[in-house]
Amino acid sequence: MRQTFKFPSASATAILLVLVALRPATCGAAEPVFQSETPATTAVSGSSGMLASEGRASYYSQRFHGKRTASGERFSVQDFTAAHRTLPFGTTVRVTNLDNGREVIVRINDRGPYLRSRIIDVSPAAARELGLLGRGTASVRIVAVN
């Protein structure tokens, strides 16, 4: 008799499939690589040769506080962290709100966002500094710092 594992719900199955599909090919890439499928632009900025990406940013809900991120650490609404589809965990990026010029440095510790129209999800603390709270989303530029 063949045994099969059944997930408790269809949503758990969908989440697992999304996580498997979005996992990076390599976690130790020497250079940040932006392979976003979103309608964002990517360009080399300045003489440093660092890649920059522009698109829409959103922020995490408070309800994720204390839950594990894809990197294994617990999410905190007070930390300056973010989710990105392809950048390696631990990568530091500068996020600049193109609507108001405010910027913040965040560390990538999770995968996402899961909406194709977004390029990054930031923590509520970072969202507060960027002026995203209340608005929900904004046009941003992200540049890898390390």
PDB file of C-alpha atoms in Angstrom:
ATOM      1  CA  MET A   1       0.000   0.000   0.000  1.00  0.00           C
ATOM      2  CA  ARG A   2       1.352   3.392  -1.004  1.00  0.00           C
ATOM      3  CA  GLN A   3       1.342   6.066   1.690  1.00  0.00           C
ATOM      4  CA  THR A   4       0.894   9.713   0.862  1.00  0.00           C
ATOM      5  CA  PHE A   5       1.247  12.786   3.006  1.00  0.00           C
ATOM      6  CA  LYS A   6      -1.698  15.157   3.012  1.00  0.00           C
ATOM      7  CA  PHE A   7      -1.419  18.780   3.991  1.00  0.00           C
ATOM      8  CA  PRO A   8      -4.041  20.062   6.438  1.00  0.00           C
ATOM      9  CA  SER A   9      -5.343  22.538   3.889  1.00  0.00           C
ATOM     10  CA  ALA A  10      -5.044  23.593   0.291  1.00  0.00           C
ATOM     11  CA  SER A  11      -3.457  26.877   1.378  1.00  0.00           C
ATOM     12  CA  ALA A  12      -0.577  25.019   3.074  1.00  0.00           C
ATOM     13  CA  THR A  13       0.044  23.164  -0.178  1.00  0.00           C
ATOM     14  CA  ALA A  14       0.001  26.410  -2.152  1.00  0.00           C
ATOM     15  CA  ILE A  15       2.443  28.064   0.263  1.00  0.00           C
ATOM     16  CA  LEU A  16       4.836  25.129   0.002  1.00  0.00           C
ATOM     17  CA  LEU A  17       4.716  25.223  -3.796  1.00  0.00           C
ATOM     18  CA  VAL A  18       5.382  28.978  -3.838  1.00  0.00           C
ATOM     19  CA  LEU A  19       8.329  28.621  -1.438  1.00  0.00           C
ATOM     20  CA  VAL A  20       9.882  25.848  -3.501  1.00  0.00           C
ATOM     21  CA  ALA A  21       9.417  27.803  -6.733  1.00  0.00           C
ATOM     22  CA  LEU A  22      10.948  30.985  -5.295  1.00  0.00           C
ATOM     23  CA  ARG A  23      13.980  29.465  -3.557  1.00  0.00           C
ATOM     24  CA  PRO A  24      17.228  30.910  -4.877  1.00  0.00           C
ATOM     25  CA  ALA A  25      19.445  28.776  -7.102  1.00  0.00           C
ATOM     26  CA  THR A  26      22.485  29.678  -4.989  1.00  0.00           C
ATOM     27  CA  CYS A  27      22.517  31.240  -1.556  1.00  0.00           C
ATOM     28  CA  GLY A  28      26.167  32.302  -1.613  1.00  0.00           C
ATOM     29  CA  ALA A  29      26.289  34.435  -4.736  1.00  0.00           C
ATOM     30  CA  ALA A  30      29.299  36.750  -4.859  1.00  0.00           C
ATOM     31  CA  GLU A  31      27.278  39.583  -6.382  1.00  0.00           C
ATOM     32  CA  PRO A  32      23.669  40.529  -5.794  1.00  0.00           C
ATOM     33  CA  VAL A  33      21.547  39.404  -8.714  1.00  0.00           C
ATOM     34  CA  PHE A  34      18.088  40.761  -9.388  1.00  0.00           C
ATOM     35  CA  GLN A  35      15.982  38.232 -11.238  1.00  0.00           C
ATOM     36  CA  SER A  36      12.628  39.713 -10.414  1.00  0.00           C
ATOM     37  CA  GLU A  37       9.742  38.894 -12.709  1.00  0.00           C
ATOM     38  CA  THR A  38       8.062  42.137 -11.758  1.00  0.00           C
ATOM     39  CA  PRO A  39       7.674  45.114 -14.065  1.00  0.00           C
ATOM     40  CA  ALA A  40      10.729  46.782 -12.496  1.00  0.00           C
ATOM     41  CA  THR A  41      13.816  48.319 -14.003  1.00  0.00           C
ATOM     42  CA  THR A  42      17.337  47.165 -13.220  1.00  0.00           C
ATOM     43  CA  ALA A  43      20.444  49.204 -13.875  1.00  0.00           C
ATOM     44  CA  VAL A  44      24.040  49.599 -12.765  1.00  0.00           C
ATOM     45  CA  SER A  45      24.377  52.599 -10.474  1.00  0.00           C
ATOM     46  CA  GLY A  46      27.490  54.710 -10.122  1.00  0.00           C
ATOM     47  CA  SER A  47      31.096  53.576 -10.298  1.00  0.00           C
ATOM     48  CA  SER A  48      30.599  50.905  -7.623  1.00  0.00           C
ATOM     49  CA  GLY A  49      28.936  48.627 -10.169  1.00  0.00           C
ATOM     50  CA  MET A  50      26.177  47.695  -7.715  1.00  0.00           C
ATOM     51  CA  LEU A  51      22.861  46.702  -9.169  1.00  0.00           C
ATOM     52  CA  ALA A  52      19.788  48.773  -8.473  1.00  0.00           C
ATOM     53  CA  SER A  53      16.171  47.853  -8.949  1.00  0.00           C
ATOM     54  CA  GLU A  54      13.075  50.029  -8.979  1.00  0.00           C
ATOM     55  CA  GLY A  55       9.516  48.981  -8.339  1.00  0.00           C
ATOM     56  CA  ARG A  56       6.808  48.872  -5.670  1.00  0.00           C
ATOM     57  CA  ALA A  57       7.453  48.101  -2.004  1.00  0.00           C
ATOM     58  CA  SER A  58       5.014  47.024   0.682  1.00  0.00           C
ATOM     59  CA  TYR A  59       5.393  46.059   4.324  1.00  0.00           C
ATOM     60  CA  TYR A  60       4.694  43.107   6.585  1.00  0.00           C
ATOM     61  CA  SER A  61       1.589  42.893   8.694  1.00  0.00           C
ATOM     62  CA  GLN A  62       1.951  43.041  12.496  1.00  0.00           C
ATOM     63  CA  ARG A  63       0.459  39.534  12.661  1.00  0.00           C
ATOM     64  CA  PHE A  64       3.775  37.990  11.517  1.00  0.00           C
ATOM     65  CA  HIS A  65       5.596  39.223  14.652  1.00  0.00           C
ATOM     66  CA  GLY A  66       7.351  36.287  16.321  1.00  0.00           C
ATOM     67  CA  LYS A  67       6.900  33.880  13.402  1.00  0.00           C
ATOM     68  CA  ARG A  68       9.846  32.262  11.661  1.00  0.00           C
ATOM     69  CA  THR A  69      11.151  33.759   8.432  1.00  0.00           C
ATOM     70  CA  ALA A  70      12.541  31.743   5.526  1.00  0.00           C
ATOM     71  CA  SER A  71      16.049  32.215   6.966  1.00  0.00           C
ATOM     72  CA  GLY A  72      14.937  30.575  10.213  1.00  0.00           C
ATOM     73  CA  GLU A  73      15.076  33.634  12.442  1.00  0.00           C
ATOM     74  CA  ARG A  74      12.038  35.072  14.162  1.00  0.00           C
ATOM     75  CA  PHE A  75      10.431  38.134  12.589  1.00  0.00           C
ATOM     76  CA  SER A  76      10.299  41.255  14.726  1.00  0.00           C
ATOM     77  CA  VAL A  77       8.325  44.372  13.838  1.00  0.00           C
ATOM     78  CA  GLN A  78      11.096  46.500  15.433  1.00  0.00           C
ATOM     79  CA  ASP A  79      13.969  45.149  13.292  1.00  0.00           C
ATOM     80  CA  PHE A  80      15.020  46.692   9.993  1.00  0.00           C
ATOM     81  CA  THR A  81      14.599  43.602   7.835  1.00  0.00           C
ATOM     82  CA  ALA A  82      13.022  42.771   4.486  1.00  0.00           C
ATOM     83  CA  ALA A  83      11.916  40.001   2.151  1.00  0.00           C
ATOM     84  CA  HIS A  84      13.307  39.703  -1.369  1.00  0.00           C
ATOM     85  CA  ARG A  85      12.801  36.942  -3.923  1.00  0.00           C
ATOM     86  CA  THR A  86      16.415  36.282  -4.925  1.00  0.00           C
ATOM     87  CA  LEU A  87      18.978  38.178  -2.847  1.00  0.00           C
ATOM     88  CA  PRO A  88      20.934  35.962  -0.426  1.00  0.00           C
ATOM     89  CA  PHE A  89      19.968  36.080   3.248  1.00  0.00           C
ATOM     90  CA  GLY A  90      22.088  38.619   5.122  1.00  0.00           C
ATOM     91  CA  THR A  91      22.417  40.981   2.147  1.00  0.00           C
ATOM     92  CA  THR A  92      22.091  44.599   3.218  1.00  0.00           C
ATOM     93  CA  VAL A  93      20.170  46.899   0.894  1.00  0.00           C
ATOM     94  CA  ARG A  94      19.367  50.606   0.853  1.00  0.00           C
ATOM     95  CA  VAL A  95      15.683  51.218   0.134  1.00  0.00           C
ATOM     96  CA  THR A  96      14.778  54.710  -1.070  1.00  0.00           C
ATOM     97  CA  ASN A  97      11.178  55.892  -1.271  1.00  0.00           C
ATOM     98  CA  LEU A  98      11.042  57.675  -4.642  1.00  0.00           C
ATOM     99  CA  ASP A  99       7.915  59.615  -3.633  1.00  0.00           C
ATOM    100  CA  ASN A 100       9.470  61.415  -0.630  1.00  0.00           C
ATOM    101  CA  GLY A 101      13.228  60.715  -0.789  1.00  0.00           C
ATOM    102  CA  ARG A 102      13.368  58.943   2.575  1.00  0.00           C
ATOM    103  CA  GLU A 103      15.691  55.958   2.791  1.00  0.00           C
ATOM    104  CA  VAL A 104      16.540  53.125   5.143  1.00  0.00           C
ATOM    105  CA  ILE A 105      19.037  50.256   5.295  1.00  0.00           C
ATOM    106  CA  VAL A 106      17.512  46.776   5.761  1.00  0.00           C
ATOM    107  CA  ARG A 107      18.848  43.222   5.940  1.00  0.00           C
ATOM    108  CA  ILE A 108      17.288  40.480   3.799  1.00  0.00           C
ATOM    109  CA  ASN A 109      16.055  37.641   6.033  1.00  0.00           C
ATOM    110  CA  ASP A 110      12.962  36.336   4.247  1.00  0.00           C
ATOM    111  CA  ARG A 111      11.581  35.418   0.829  1.00  0.00           C
ATOM    112  CA  GLY A 112       8.838  37.330  -0.898  1.00  0.00           C
ATOM    113  CA  PRO A 113       6.896  39.404  -1.722  1.00  0.00           C
ATOM    114  CA  TYR A 114       4.442  37.034  -3.297  1.00  0.00           C
ATOM    115  CA  LEU A 115       2.649  39.646  -5.377  1.00  0.00           C
ATOM    116  CA  ARG A 116       4.365  40.054  -8.750  1.00  0.00           C
ATOM    117  CA  SER A 117       3.750  43.799  -8.692  1.00  0.00           C
ATOM    118  CA  ARG A 118       6.101  44.220  -5.671  1.00  0.00           C
ATOM    119  CA  ILE A 119       9.876  43.902  -5.473  1.00  0.00           C
ATOM    120  CA  ILE A 120      10.419  44.040  -1.687  1.00  0.00           C
ATOM    121  CA  ASP A 121       8.512  43.726   1.597  1.00  0.00           C
ATOM    122  CA  VAL A 122       9.975  45.680   4.510  1.00  0.00           C
ATOM    123  CA  SER A 123       9.333  45.388   8.239  1.00  0.00           C
ATOM    124  CA  PRO A 124       6.936  47.854   9.915  1.00  0.00           C
ATOM    125  CA  ALA A 125       9.902  49.684  11.526  1.00  0.00           C
ATOM    126  CA  ALA A 126      11.474  50.235   8.106  1.00  0.00           C
ATOM    127  CA  ALA A 127       8.066  51.143   6.643  1.00  0.00           C
ATOM    128  CA  ARG A 128       7.640  53.830   9.316  1.00  0.00           C
ATOM    129  CA  GLU A 129      11.005  55.391   8.378  1.00  0.00           C
ATOM    130  CA  LEU A 130      10.140  55.253   4.672  1.00  0.00           C
ATOM    131  CA  GLY A 131       6.691  56.784   5.164  1.00  0.00           C
ATOM    132  CA  LEU A 132       4.807  53.678   3.988  1.00  0.00           C
ATOM    133  CA  LEU A 133       2.533  53.212   6.999  1.00  0.00           C
ATOM    134  CA  GLY A 134      -1.021  54.077   6.105  1.00  0.00           C
ATOM    135  CA  ARG A 135      -0.262  54.257   2.385  1.00  0.00           C
ATOM    136  CA  GLY A 136       0.617  50.582   2.095  1.00  0.00           C
ATOM    137  CA  THR A 137       2.926  50.768  -0.917  1.00  0.00           C
ATOM    138  CA  ALA A 138       5.322  53.171  -2.580  1.00  0.00           C
ATOM    139  CA  SER A 139       7.684  53.361  -5.515  1.00  0.00           C
ATOM    140  CA  VAL A 140      11.185  52.519  -4.316  1.00  0.00           C
ATOM    141  CA  ARG A 141      14.739  51.986  -5.494  1.00  0.00           C
ATOM    142  CA  ILE A 142      16.748  49.226  -3.836  1.00  0.00           C
ATOM    143  CA  VAL A 143      20.531  49.099  -4.020  1.00  0.00           C
ATOM    144  CA  ALA A 144      22.614  46.291  -2.525  1.00  0.00           C
ATOM    145  CA  VAL A 145      25.111  47.701  -0.046  1.00  0.00           C
ATOM    146  CA  ASN A 146      27.103  44.489   0.500  1.00  0.00           C
TER     147      ASN A 146
END
